[in-house]
Amino acid sequence: DAGVTQSPTHLIKTRGQQVTLRCSPKSGHDTVSWYQQALGQGPQFIFQYYEEEERQRGNFPDRFSGHQFPNYSSELNVNALLLGDSALYLCASSMLAGGKETQYFGPGTRLLVL
Amino acid sequence: RKEVEQDPGPFNVPEGATVAFNCTYSNSASQSFFWYRQDCRKEPKLLMSVYSSGNEDGRFTAQLNRASQYISLLIRDSKLSDSATYLCVVNAAGNNRKLIWGLGTSLAVNP
């Protein structure tokens, strides 16, 4: 049973460019949450998708958008990249069962914006 | 007050020591509590969910104090491999599916 997978593992972009990050959830999970983690910080919630719709959103600008596909995989898109977008982007998958939910993380995509 | 607060440390302890971390949260209605462990440049991994009655998993014990709004993690007989950052996670106010993360507490176990 594959865990959460993310691609690519590393990415270098320049300011103003656009980037797309991808995530496949654990088998049986229907929910994908995206986080940004800067060095020395805890993960910051970007948004969450289930049933192919954005259901929750953190305090991130509209430059951050996403999508969830029928197979539950998800993409995170960031437009007009800024230097401050350099971070580890984490995807977590989960499913709500019996009122309980636990998130499991992929290895992350390390984005560097120059 | 931050939604989830942790002492960032670092905590430097010798092998075999017992170490405890506390985490305070601001939302009195929170229902979900977790401890995650994160190694340097890796993703967070679930260490324990925290239940109302407290729970233990080997050398690790987690407790919840709703009255004072904090959760704790106790590590007994520390191993070198316990060196990591420990992240406290609580669900957001009025939203069981949105998690709020602390900044993490750094632990270094020394030989």
mmCIF file of C-alpha atoms in Angstrom:
data_model
loop_
_atom_site.group_PDB
_atom_site.id
_atom_site.type_symbol
_atom_site.label_atom_id
_atom_site.label_comp_id
_atom_site.label_asym_id
_atom_site.label_seq_id
_atom_site.Cartn_x
_atom_site.Cartn_y
_atom_site.Cartn_z
ATOM 1 C CA ASP A 1 0.000 0.000 0.000
ATOM 2 C CA ALA A 2 1.695 3.167 -1.215
ATOM 3 C CA GLY A 3 1.687 6.076 1.148
ATOM 4 C CA VAL A 4 1.225 9.685 0.131
ATOM 5 C CA THR A 5 3.372 10.599 -2.842
ATOM 6 C CA GLN A 6 4.361 14.023 -4.099
ATOM 7 C CA SER A 7 6.153 15.293 -7.152
ATOM 8 C CA PRO A 8 8.535 16.776 -7.881
ATOM 9 C CA THR A 9 10.783 16.439 -4.845
ATOM 10 C CA HIS A 10 12.694 19.631 -5.599
ATOM 11 C CA LEU A 11 12.032 22.599 -7.834
ATOM 12 C CA ILE A 12 13.830 25.833 -8.645
ATOM 13 C CA LYS A 13 11.892 28.718 -10.165
ATOM 14 C CA THR A 14 12.390 32.434 -10.663
ATOM 15 C CA ARG A 15 10.211 35.278 -9.449
ATOM 16 C CA GLY A 16 7.048 35.734 -11.474
ATOM 17 C CA GLN A 17 6.919 32.183 -12.735
ATOM 18 C CA GLN A 18 4.172 29.700 -12.053
ATOM 19 C CA VAL A 19 4.513 26.262 -10.474
ATOM 20 C CA THR A 20 2.345 23.152 -10.187
ATOM 21 C CA LEU A 21 2.906 20.585 -7.459
ATOM 22 C CA ARG A 22 1.232 17.192 -7.389
ATOM 23 C CA CYS A 23 0.027 14.827 -4.701
ATOM 24 C CA SER A 24 -1.457 11.338 -4.624
ATOM 25 C CA PRO A 25 -3.169 10.363 -1.382
ATOM 26 C CA LYS A 26 -2.952 7.090 0.468
ATOM 27 C CA SER A 27 -5.210 4.356 -0.832
ATOM 28 C CA GLY A 28 -8.672 4.781 0.662
ATOM 29 C CA HIS A 29 -8.232 8.456 1.538
ATOM 30 C CA ASP A 30 -10.482 11.029 -0.090
ATOM 31 C CA THR A 31 -9.187 14.279 1.377
ATOM 32 C CA VAL A 32 -6.037 16.186 0.545
ATOM 33 C CA SER A 33 -4.695 19.113 2.548
ATOM 34 C CA TRP A 34 -1.821 21.325 1.461
ATOM 35 C CA TYR A 35 0.628 23.064 3.769
ATOM 36 C CA GLN A 36 3.527 25.457 3.393
ATOM 37 C CA GLN A 37 6.410 25.065 5.812
ATOM 38 C CA ALA A 38 9.118 27.704 5.928
ATOM 39 C CA LEU A 39 12.424 26.938 7.598
ATOM 40 C CA GLY A 40 12.084 26.836 11.365
ATOM 41 C CA GLN A 41 8.293 27.146 11.271
ATOM 42 C CA GLY A 42 5.416 24.766 11.711
ATOM 43 C CA PRO A 43 3.294 23.838 8.684
ATOM 44 C CA GLN A 44 0.860 26.570 7.619
ATOM 45 C CA PHE A 45 -2.468 25.368 6.238
ATOM 46 C CA ILE A 46 -3.110 26.462 2.643
ATOM 47 C CA PHE A 47 -6.311 24.627 1.744
ATOM 48 C CA GLN A 48 -8.130 21.310 1.797
ATOM 49 C CA TYR A 49 -9.925 19.433 -0.944
ATOM 50 C CA TYR A 50 -12.477 16.685 -0.861
ATOM 51 C CA GLU A 51 -15.175 15.707 -3.306
ATOM 52 C CA GLU A 52 -13.173 17.674 -5.869
ATOM 53 C CA GLU A 53 -13.876 20.994 -4.207
ATOM 54 C CA GLU A 54 -11.929 23.366 -1.992
ATOM 55 C CA ARG A 55 -13.593 23.016 1.409
ATOM 56 C CA GLN A 56 -11.294 24.932 3.726
ATOM 57 C CA ARG A 57 -8.780 27.672 3.127
ATOM 58 C CA GLY A 58 -6.050 29.244 5.209
ATOM 59 C CA ASN A 59 -4.704 32.778 4.975
ATOM 60 C CA PHE A 60 -3.070 32.508 1.591
ATOM 61 C CA PRO A 61 -3.612 34.826 -1.382
ATOM 62 C CA ASP A 62 -5.461 33.877 -4.534
ATOM 63 C CA ARG A 63 -2.118 33.195 -6.208
ATOM 64 C CA PHE A 64 -2.404 29.838 -4.469
ATOM 65 C CA SER A 65 -4.996 27.632 -6.111
ATOM 66 C CA GLY A 66 -5.649 23.955 -6.353
ATOM 67 C CA HIS A 67 -7.582 21.156 -7.838
ATOM 68 C CA GLN A 68 -8.672 17.666 -6.900
ATOM 69 C CA PHE A 69 -9.283 14.990 -9.494
ATOM 70 C CA PRO A 70 -11.842 12.153 -9.452
ATOM 71 C CA ASN A 71 -9.124 9.737 -8.308
ATOM 72 C CA TYR A 72 -8.553 12.034 -5.265
ATOM 73 C CA SER A 73 -5.123 13.180 -6.388
ATOM 74 C CA SER A 74 -4.529 16.890 -6.152
ATOM 75 C CA GLU A 75 -2.508 19.762 -7.553
ATOM 76 C CA LEU A 76 -1.311 22.952 -5.935
ATOM 77 C CA ASN A 77 -0.682 25.861 -8.285
ATOM 78 C CA VAL A 78 1.159 29.014 -7.345
ATOM 79 C CA ASN A 79 1.187 31.957 -9.756
ATOM 80 C CA ALA A 80 3.456 35.002 -9.852
ATOM 81 C CA LEU A 81 6.006 33.417 -7.539
ATOM 82 C CA LEU A 82 7.661 35.571 -4.900
ATOM 83 C CA LEU A 83 10.931 34.964 -3.104
ATOM 84 C CA GLY A 84 8.910 34.378 0.062
ATOM 85 C CA ASP A 85 7.183 31.408 -1.531
ATOM 86 C CA SER A 86 10.378 29.408 -1.069
ATOM 87 C CA ALA A 87 9.431 26.649 1.342
ATOM 88 C CA LEU A 88 8.653 22.974 1.771
ATOM 89 C CA TYR A 89 5.179 22.235 0.418
ATOM 90 C CA LEU A 90 3.533 19.328 2.147
ATOM 91 C CA CYS A 91 0.524 17.344 1.107
ATOM 92 C CA ALA A 92 -1.431 15.370 3.679
ATOM 93 C CA SER A 93 -4.121 12.843 2.961
ATOM 94 C CA SER A 94 -6.884 11.722 5.266
ATOM 95 C CA MET A 95 -10.414 10.494 5.500
ATOM 96 C CA LEU A 96 -13.095 11.250 8.059
ATOM 97 C CA ALA A 97 -14.282 8.096 9.785
ATOM 98 C CA GLY A 98 -16.378 7.878 12.943
ATOM 99 C CA GLY A 99 -15.828 11.575 13.539
ATOM 100 C CA LYS A 100 -12.087 11.082 13.638
ATOM 101 C CA GLU A 101 -9.491 11.987 11.079
ATOM 102 C CA THR A 102 -5.719 11.631 10.992
ATOM 103 C CA GLN A 103 -3.516 13.256 8.389
ATOM 104 C CA TYR A 104 -0.581 11.447 6.797
ATOM 105 C CA PHE A 105 2.057 13.379 4.952
ATOM 106 C CA GLY A 106 3.954 12.930 1.756
ATOM 107 C CA PRO A 107 7.683 13.671 1.581
ATOM 108 C CA GLY A 108 7.059 17.217 0.369
ATOM 109 C CA THR A 109 8.241 19.346 -2.512
ATOM 110 C CA ARG A 110 11.052 21.728 -1.744
ATOM 111 C CA LEU A 111 10.550 24.905 -3.778
ATOM 112 C CA LEU A 112 13.249 27.518 -4.182
ATOM 113 C CA VAL A 113 12.342 30.819 -5.822
ATOM 114 C CA LEU A 114 15.287 32.874 -7.047
ATOM 115 C CA ARG B 1 -2.653 34.577 22.146
ATOM 116 C CA LYS B 2 -1.529 32.157 19.455
ATOM 117 C CA GLU B 3 -3.905 29.328 18.648
ATOM 118 C CA VAL B 4 -1.256 26.718 19.442
ATOM 119 C CA GLU B 5 1.880 27.516 21.424
ATOM 120 C CA GLN B 6 4.921 25.430 22.128
ATOM 121 C CA ASP B 7 8.267 26.115 23.739
ATOM 122 C CA PRO B 8 10.638 25.963 20.752
ATOM 123 C CA GLY B 9 13.513 24.682 22.887
ATOM 124 C CA PRO B 10 15.968 23.313 22.063
ATOM 125 C CA PHE B 11 15.829 20.711 24.786
ATOM 126 C CA ASN B 12 19.205 19.034 25.209
ATOM 127 C CA VAL B 13 19.021 15.866 27.298
ATOM 128 C CA PRO B 14 21.323 12.883 27.872
ATOM 129 C CA GLU B 15 20.384 9.403 26.727
ATOM 130 C CA GLY B 16 18.094 7.713 29.195
ATOM 131 C CA ALA B 17 16.596 10.949 30.479
ATOM 132 C CA THR B 18 12.898 11.666 30.772
ATOM 133 C CA VAL B 19 11.716 14.783 28.980
ATOM 134 C CA ALA B 20 8.318 16.461 28.831
ATOM 135 C CA PHE B 21 6.864 18.961 26.380
ATOM 136 C CA ASN B 22 3.773 21.054 26.878
ATOM 137 C CA CYS B 23 1.576 22.679 24.294
ATOM 138 C CA THR B 24 -1.192 25.189 25.012
ATOM 139 C CA TYR B 25 -4.162 25.861 22.757
ATOM 140 C CA SER B 26 -6.637 28.726 22.685
ATOM 141 C CA ASN B 27 -9.824 27.072 21.385
ATOM 142 C CA SER B 28 -11.640 25.553 24.331
ATOM 143 C CA ALA B 29 -13.936 23.639 21.950
ATOM 144 C CA SER B 30 -11.104 21.765 20.213
ATOM 145 C CA GLN B 31 -11.717 18.040 19.979
ATOM 146 C CA SER B 32 -8.736 16.661 18.070
ATOM 147 C CA PHE B 33 -5.185 16.683 19.364
ATOM 148 C CA PHE B 34 -2.067 15.123 17.955
ATOM 149 C CA TRP B 35 1.672 14.972 18.391
ATOM 150 C CA TYR B 36 3.752 14.672 15.242
ATOM 151 C CA ARG B 37 7.466 14.149 14.955
ATOM 152 C CA GLN B 38 9.519 15.808 12.235
ATOM 153 C CA ASP B 39 13.111 14.960 11.425
ATOM 154 C CA CYS B 40 15.333 17.530 9.753
ATOM 155 C CA ARG B 41 14.263 18.123 6.130
ATOM 156 C CA LYS B 42 11.633 15.386 6.300
ATOM 157 C CA GLU B 43 7.857 15.374 6.484
ATOM 158 C CA PRO B 44 5.967 15.271 9.797
ATOM 159 C CA LYS B 45 5.020 11.786 10.939
ATOM 160 C CA LEU B 46 2.213 11.001 13.323
ATOM 161 C CA LEU B 47 3.536 10.087 16.748
ATOM 162 C CA MET B 48 0.326 9.900 18.734
ATOM 163 C CA SER B 49 -3.253 11.025 18.791
ATOM 164 C CA VAL B 50 -4.149 12.419 22.206
ATOM 165 C CA TYR B 51 -7.275 11.135 23.893
ATOM 166 C CA SER B 52 -9.186 12.575 26.811
ATOM 167 C CA SER B 53 -8.096 9.844 29.162
ATOM 168 C CA GLY B 54 -4.464 10.109 28.161
ATOM 169 C CA ASN B 55 -2.668 7.426 26.249
ATOM 170 C CA GLU B 56 0.633 5.626 26.254
ATOM 171 C CA ASP B 57 2.646 4.006 23.500
ATOM 172 C CA GLY B 58 5.801 2.390 24.753
ATOM 173 C CA ARG B 59 8.100 5.118 26.065
ATOM 174 C CA PHE B 60 5.714 7.879 24.990
ATOM 175 C CA THR B 61 2.791 9.197 27.043
ATOM 176 C CA ALA B 62 0.392 11.897 25.918
ATOM 177 C CA GLN B 63 -2.041 13.692 28.194
ATOM 178 C CA LEU B 64 -4.795 16.208 27.687
ATOM 179 C CA ASN B 65 -5.803 18.807 30.261
ATOM 180 C CA ARG B 66 -8.979 20.475 29.016
ATOM 181 C CA ALA B 67 -9.395 22.742 32.042
ATOM 182 C CA SER B 68 -6.014 24.358 31.461
ATOM 183 C CA GLN B 69 -6.114 23.833 27.703
ATOM 184 C CA TYR B 70 -2.843 22.078 27.236
ATOM 185 C CA ILE B 71 -1.549 18.769 26.005
ATOM 186 C CA SER B 72 1.694 17.172 27.053
ATOM 187 C CA LEU B 73 4.109 14.613 25.687
ATOM 188 C CA LEU B 74 6.386 12.641 27.981
ATOM 189 C CA ILE B 75 9.297 10.654 26.611
ATOM 190 C CA ARG B 76 10.931 8.185 28.983
ATOM 191 C CA ASP B 77 14.369 6.584 28.584
ATOM 192 C CA SER B 78 15.321 8.919 25.721
ATOM 193 C CA LYS B 79 17.190 7.434 22.774
ATOM 194 C CA LEU B 80 19.510 9.185 20.364
ATOM 195 C CA SER B 81 16.927 8.451 17.661
ATOM 196 C CA ASP B 82 14.355 10.543 19.525
ATOM 197 C CA SER B 83 16.218 13.678 18.422
ATOM 198 C CA ALA B 84 13.726 15.561 16.258
ATOM 199 C CA THR B 85 11.203 18.379 16.333
ATOM 200 C CA TYR B 86 7.904 17.553 18.024
ATOM 201 C CA LEU B 87 4.865 19.333 16.645
ATOM 202 C CA CYS B 88 1.641 19.865 18.545
ATOM 203 C CA VAL B 89 -1.529 19.905 16.429
ATOM 204 C CA VAL B 90 -5.052 20.977 17.385
ATOM 205 C CA ASN B 91 -8.185 21.378 15.304
ATOM 206 C CA ALA B 92 -9.316 24.938 14.542
ATOM 207 C CA ALA B 93 -12.168 26.712 16.284
ATOM 208 C CA GLY B 94 -15.499 25.360 15.055
ATOM 209 C CA ASN B 95 -13.821 23.271 12.393
ATOM 210 C CA ASN B 96 -12.909 19.702 13.077
ATOM 211 C CA ARG B 97 -11.210 19.209 9.722
ATOM 212 C CA LYS B 98 -8.822 22.139 9.824
ATOM 213 C CA LEU B 99 -5.681 21.611 11.846
ATOM 214 C CA ILE B 100 -3.545 24.265 13.476
ATOM 215 C CA TRP B 101 0.109 23.452 14.022
ATOM 216 C CA GLY B 102 2.498 24.685 16.636
ATOM 217 C CA LEU B 103 5.994 25.785 15.686
ATOM 218 C CA GLY B 104 7.467 22.660 17.180
ATOM 219 C CA THR B 105 9.793 21.843 20.058
ATOM 220 C CA SER B 106 13.304 20.789 19.167
ATOM 221 C CA LEU B 107 14.787 17.856 21.101
ATOM 222 C CA ALA B 108 18.418 16.792 20.985
ATOM 223 C CA VAL B 109 19.333 13.604 22.845
ATOM 224 C CA ASN B 110 23.048 13.439 23.521
ATOM 225 C CA PRO B 111 25.238 10.384 24.136
#
